[in-house]
Amino acid sequence: MAYATVTVRVMDVNDNRPQLQLPALLFTVPENISEPVYITTAVANDDDTGNNADIQFSFTVTSDNFSINGSTGEVTTLRELDREEMDVHQLTIQATDGMFSEEGTITVTVADVNDNPPVFGRDSYSVAVLENRPRGTSVLTVEATDEDLGENATISFSIAEGDERLFTVDCKSVLQRITHRLVLPSAETGLVRTLVELDFESNPWHSLIVRASDGGASSLSSFAVINITVMDLNDHIPTFLNPLPSIEISERVDIGEILTDLMYLIVTAVILVKMESDLPLLQVQDTDLFSVDNVTGVLKTEALLDRDEGPECHFLTIQATDSAGDSSLSSVTEIQVCLMDVNDNCPKFIQPSFSGQIPENQVTGQQLLLRVRATDGDSGTNGAIEYGLLRDGVVFDIDPTTGFLSLTSSLDTETTPSYDLVVEACDRGAGPCCTNTTITVNVIDVNDNRPVITNINTDSCIDVVELSGNVQEIGDVVFAVNATDRDSGLNGAILFEIVGSSPFFDISSSGVITIAGQLDYETQNTHQLYINALDQGQPLSLTSETRILCINVVDINDKIPSFPVTQYNMTQNEGTLPEAAIVNVFARDDDSGDNAAVFYSITNGNTSVFRINEETGQMFLLEELDCETTTSFSLTITANNSLSTCPLSSTVQVLVLVGDVNDNPPVLSQNMYNTTIPENVALSEEILRIYATDADKTAPNNELQYRLLLGAGSNPFHLDDQGRLTVQNALDAEGLFGLQYSFSVEVRDSGEVVMRDSANVVIFVEDANDEAPFFSQNTFSVSVSESEDTPFPLLPLFFFDDDVEPSNRESFITIDSVTGYHTPTNNFVTLRGSDAFSVNENNTLELRRSLDRENISSYGVTVAVTNTADCYEQDGGQCSSFAVIEVAVIDVNDKLS
């Protein structure tokens, strides 16, 4: 018999429900917290094992406000909660193992936060209150609500702005309602009451700002405006000014004329701010001459008034009654209206105009027999008349009472033969009335002025050409004498005479002097005539002062000025200073006296450069000559005897050549020249053109020479006489001068006094790749064990490049060839395609595989360093250099005997 042990494994079946366990069923969370808030963690047990015991948690209804972790059962908030939106949340949690599930419900209550201010039912209130009501009268009840709870919703009222001496506000009650488990906003009312009796006349309206504040720790408030209108009671009697002013009016006032506004004579101020229908009623008692408008209070006339037939003053009784119906109040006063006399008649002259005459020698200060008169129908001062002159109050004056004219200044009929005066007559009323008339005063002439010869002075002379067939003849007029006489009529009529006799001249009664005899300059060249002027006054004629007229006989000009040559030629160097004398021209005239005087002028040519002395003919420069501007001038000189009656003239040419002087320096086209050239530029190649100009006109003043200001030994360049700058020695960017040459150039002219100019030159040299890179040594020696692990760094390689430009120094290292000492044959062999060595990215020679000393005991590795850019020295190829690295292989005991 035999035995065996059997092990039976029971496989689990999902036959047990999860058992949900909730720590609590009621939770409280404050509102307005934005971060997630932890509430609780649901726990469930399942008696199954393995996957059958894996439980997942979830809400039976998806919530926007809460979340549950499906694995851990942790319940948190998703967003801020708002109690006023929902204050209680019911969450049903389900635990499931994939087949069976169990549910449980928790309740989350949202705790209130004071986040809502009280809100008035209206932003503003309007109410009317009668004046004189007792203290404590209710004015208005305001209501405010708050959506918060508890103390946060408890509302108190106060006056924020307004007169707290007049009003107060009291809290009345608190209302709070709960409907369907939602707590509605609390409501509270405030009663506004008076603290004193209100007076319409003191202030007809009031404005209050009421504050509603909640009871939260951080209290919130809101405001409402209350406009209170005080309603008027009839508690004031209309009162007049005492005494009322007296009114003065014209006796000619029209019917219906407004005399005054009685309403503004009432003292009671409250009337002035009432509506028109509330104004007091006014009445005029016991008269039909005046009336008062009940609405406007205007006092008017109802009939024509006459101061002469009726009383001078009227006394009116005025009653003012307010319009309060059965409780109306009234008062009575008296007003005095006096009539004033009117100046309604103007002065009237007895005739439309007046006229008279007086001699011009009338004595001043005497009253004249000339008078104006006017009458006025008014009486008293309104009828009293005053006279005055509106114009010409200097020569004449008028008696203001009698109207008689008087003379205040001497008369002269020759200056003013007559005067037109305007006389004004005015009464003396308060508003004077005036009229005017004219009086014409004619001044009678008296012969009191001698004739005066006006065009002959003590030194007056006239010229008369000597007689010739075609210039002057007997009877020709040579002069007309003028005279004046300030008198008029025959007193001013003038006749002329020559005192004594003259065989050569006659004078007419009108003063015209004519030739009467033969005039000859050579016989007598001067004549004097004594002239008188006589008036025809009666009874006595007056004669002027005798005037002497000098007559000069003028010689005839019949010779022409002449020059000795037809043209003057001369040369004048430029730079001659202004006012320098250059040439003297001369012309001769064979006449005598003034006819022989010659005057010179430039009549053609550049008169802004030259001037000529008109008397001597000497020519001068006005400005400095410049050969570069003008090389010559051609002038026309005119000589004339310009003082003669008929001037004669002749001309001559003057040619002025301007001699050139070296007065302009050469000027280079630039103050600074610069250019860039390659380091390998060809010799004698032109690299820059230096250009200069010289404003001088002739050689050698404008012949230019160029030169370098640095010696040839230190400058690889050459500058020829054409200004061409070339390279005469090879350039080396790596040499002493490097990438830049700076020097100066000079240009000079060839004048007697040399003038020059200079400029700076900068030559930039571009580096050429003409230097090969090279290693720090030509040969290197290293050793390495034949069993060394790979890769193994053998030797860092360093190279150098003398080029200046960084791009020309960029290079790479390669293995050019590898040789080895073959131990079995004791020969050096070339190892083509050897992979034992390489150069890494750090330019280090590396061992790439294990070596076998028994096969190759040493190596010769040739490395090359090569420029990346093309090499100028290699005609476009790459510049390289080489080094040999001797690698000795160290033996390791790796072979069996």
GROMACS .gro file of C-alpha atoms in nm, residues 633-802:
model
  170
  633PHE     CA    1   3.659  14.415  -6.886
  634SER     CA    2   3.561  14.642  -7.174
  635LEU     CA    3   3.436  14.984  -7.067
  636THR     CA    4   3.292  15.280  -7.257
  637ILE     CA    5   3.387  15.621  -7.114
  638THR     CA    6   3.176  15.925  -7.213
  639ALA     CA    7   3.304  16.282  -7.183
  640ASN     CA    8   3.042  16.559  -7.203
  641ASN     CA    9   3.013  16.929  -7.121
  642SER     CA   10   2.698  16.862  -6.919
  643LEU     CA   11   2.663  17.217  -6.775
  644SER     CA   12   2.601  17.365  -7.119
  645THR     CA   13   2.250  17.431  -7.247
  646CYS     CA   14   2.302  17.182  -7.529
  647PRO     CA   15   2.559  16.927  -7.396
  648LEU     CA   16   2.797  16.768  -7.646
  649SER     CA   17   2.987  16.443  -7.584
  650SER     CA   18   3.232  16.186  -7.720
  651THR     CA   19   3.338  15.835  -7.609
  652VAL     CA   20   3.651  15.620  -7.578
  653GLN     CA   21   3.702  15.245  -7.505
  654VAL     CA   22   3.906  15.118  -7.210
  655LEU     CA   23   4.017  14.751  -7.216
  656VAL     CA   24   4.130  14.614  -6.875
  657LEU     CA   25   4.300  14.271  -6.880
  658VAL     CA   26   4.304  14.090  -6.541
  659GLY     CA   27   4.645  13.935  -6.465
  660ASP     CA   28   4.639  13.596  -6.291
  661VAL     CA   29   4.802  13.564  -5.945
  662ASN     CA   30   4.849  13.240  -5.755
  663ASP     CA   31   4.577  13.320  -5.501
  664ASN     CA   32   4.389  12.989  -5.491
  665PRO     CA   33   4.526  12.681  -5.317
  666PRO     CA   34   4.466  12.341  -5.466
  667VAL     CA   35   4.170  12.165  -5.301
  668LEU     CA   36   4.151  11.790  -5.256
  669SER     CA   37   3.813  11.638  -5.331
  670GLN     CA   38   3.795  11.479  -4.984
  671ASN     CA   39   3.933  11.545  -4.639
  672MET     CA   40   3.961  11.171  -4.580
  673TYR     CA   41   4.020  10.891  -4.833
  674ASN     CA   42   3.974  10.526  -4.746
  675THR     CA   43   3.952  10.199  -4.933
  676THR     CA   44   3.978   9.826  -4.865
  677ILE     CA   45   4.215   9.600  -5.064
  678PRO     CA   46   4.307   9.230  -5.042
  679GLU     CA   47   4.640   9.135  -4.890
  680ASN     CA   48   4.742   8.969  -5.218
  681VAL     CA   49   4.672   9.271  -5.441
  682ALA     CA   50   4.898   9.285  -5.747
  683LEU     CA   51   5.197   9.520  -5.747
  684SER     CA   52   5.153   9.850  -5.942
  685GLU     CA   53   4.776   9.805  -5.941
  686GLU     CA   54   4.586  10.132  -5.885
  687ILE     CA   55   4.395  10.106  -5.559
  688LEU     CA   56   4.279  10.469  -5.510
  689ARG     CA   57   4.260  10.795  -5.711
  690ILE     CA   58   4.347  11.119  -5.527
  691TYR     CA   59   4.182  11.413  -5.705
  692ALA     CA   60   4.234  11.787  -5.655
  693THR     CA   61   4.133  12.111  -5.833
  694ASP     CA   62   4.292  12.460  -5.847
  695ALA     CA   63   4.076  12.762  -5.929
  696ASP     CA   64   4.367  12.959  -6.076
  697LYS     CA   65   4.342  13.014  -6.453
  698THR     CA   66   4.695  12.990  -6.588
  699ALA     CA   67   5.010  12.783  -6.550
  700PRO     CA   68   5.215  12.736  -6.345
  701ASN     CA   69   4.962  12.852  -6.084
  702ASN     CA   70   4.726  12.564  -6.165
  703GLU     CA   71   4.985  12.291  -6.230
  704LEU     CA   72   4.955  12.032  -5.950
  705GLN     CA   73   5.201  11.786  -5.792
  706TYR     CA   74   5.106  11.498  -5.557
  707ARG     CA   75   5.325  11.330  -5.294
  708LEU     CA   76   5.308  11.103  -4.990
  709LEU     CA   77   5.400  11.266  -4.661
  710LEU     CA   78   5.552  10.934  -4.528
  711GLY     CA   79   5.888  10.803  -4.658
  712ALA     CA   80   5.892  10.518  -4.909
  713GLY     CA   81   6.082  10.294  -4.665
  714SER     CA   82   5.782  10.277  -4.428
  715ASN     CA   83   5.507  10.289  -4.685
  716PRO     CA   84   5.445  10.016  -4.946
  717PHE     CA   85   5.248  10.259  -5.165
  718HIS     CA   86   5.337  10.501  -5.445
  719LEU     CA   87   5.154  10.822  -5.552
  720ASP     CA   88   5.225  10.959  -5.901
  721ASP     CA   89   5.163  11.311  -6.045
  722GLN     CA   90   4.819  11.206  -6.168
  723GLY     CA   91   4.706  11.125  -5.813
  724ARG     CA   92   4.706  10.747  -5.873
  725LEU     CA   93   4.788  10.549  -5.558
  726THR     CA   94   4.944  10.204  -5.633
  727VAL     CA   95   5.108   9.920  -5.435
  728GLN     CA   96   5.484   9.909  -5.484
  729ASN     CA   97   5.576   9.647  -5.220
  730ALA     CA   98   5.397   9.323  -5.125
  731LEU     CA   99   5.152   9.357  -4.837
  732ASP     CA  100   5.158   9.130  -4.532
  733ALA     CA  101   4.856   9.132  -4.301
  734GLU     CA  102   5.064   8.941  -4.048
  735GLY     CA  103   5.348   9.192  -4.063
  736LEU     CA  104   5.435   9.517  -3.884
  737PHE     CA  105   5.147   9.730  -4.017
  738GLY     CA  106   4.885   9.454  -3.994
  739LEU     CA  107   4.542   9.517  -4.144
  740GLN     CA  108   4.553   9.900  -4.169
  741TYR     CA  109   4.781  10.167  -4.315
  742SER     CA  110   4.726  10.532  -4.221
  743PHE     CA  111   4.922  10.815  -4.381
  744SER     CA  112   4.878  11.160  -4.538
  745VAL     CA  113   4.895  11.288  -4.895
  746GLU     CA  114   4.971  11.639  -5.014
  747VAL     CA  115   4.893  11.831  -5.333
  748ARG     CA  116   5.077  12.155  -5.418
  749ASP     CA  117   5.063  12.397  -5.709
  750SER     CA  118   5.367  12.532  -5.901
  751GLY     CA  119   5.314  12.903  -5.842
  752GLU     CA  120   5.585  13.140  -5.728
  753VAL     CA  121   5.435  13.124  -5.380
  754VAL     CA  122   5.350  12.755  -5.344
  755MET     CA  123   5.004  12.672  -5.205
  756ARG     CA  124   4.907  12.325  -5.087
  757ASP     CA  125   4.634  12.105  -4.940
  758SER     CA  126   4.651  11.770  -4.758
  759ALA     CA  127   4.424  11.482  -4.662
  760ASN     CA  128   4.441  11.164  -4.459
  761VAL     CA  129   4.433  10.822  -4.623
  762VAL     CA  130   4.335  10.495  -4.453
  763ILE     CA  131   4.397  10.164  -4.638
  764PHE     CA  132   4.225   9.858  -4.490
  765VAL     CA  133   4.392   9.524  -4.582
  766GLU     CA  134   4.176   9.213  -4.604
  767ASP     CA  135   4.366   8.905  -4.478
  768ALA     CA  136   4.435   8.631  -4.737
  769ASN     CA  137   4.478   8.268  -4.637
  770ASP     CA  138   4.849   8.256  -4.710
  771GLU     CA  139   4.976   8.089  -4.393
  772ALA     CA  140   4.960   7.709  -4.347
  773PRO     CA  141   4.869   7.570  -4.004
  774PHE     CA  142   5.151   7.388  -3.823
  775PHE     CA  143   5.197   7.159  -3.523
  776SER     CA  144   5.387   7.257  -3.216
  777GLN     CA  145   5.651   6.991  -3.305
  778ASN     CA  146   5.752   6.798  -3.613
  779THR     CA  147   5.785   6.468  -3.425
  780PHE     CA  148   5.629   6.322  -3.110
  781SER     CA  149   5.701   6.003  -2.914
  782VAL     CA  150   5.452   5.806  -2.703
  783SER     CA  151   5.425   5.451  -2.571
  784VAL     CA  152   5.129   5.225  -2.502
  785SER     CA  153   5.079   4.879  -2.357
  786GLU     CA  154   4.973   4.618  -2.608
  787SER     CA  155   4.691   4.515  -2.374
  788GLU     CA  156   4.554   4.868  -2.318
  789ASP     CA  157   4.176   4.899  -2.321
  790THR     CA  158   4.033   5.101  -2.609
  791PRO     CA  159   3.960   5.367  -2.694
  792PHE     CA  160   4.267   5.504  -2.521
  793PRO     CA  161   4.396   5.866  -2.565
  794LEU     CA  162   4.757   5.869  -2.672
  795LEU     CA  163   4.851   6.232  -2.743
  796PRO     CA  164   4.665   6.569  -2.759
  797LEU     CA  165   4.761   6.755  -3.078
  798PHE     CA  166   4.801   7.132  -3.089
  799PHE     CA  167   4.841   7.342  -3.402
  800PHE     CA  168   4.887   7.713  -3.487
  801ASP     CA  169   4.808   7.945  -3.783
  802ASP     CA  170   4.957   8.294  -3.836
   0.00000   0.00000   0.00000
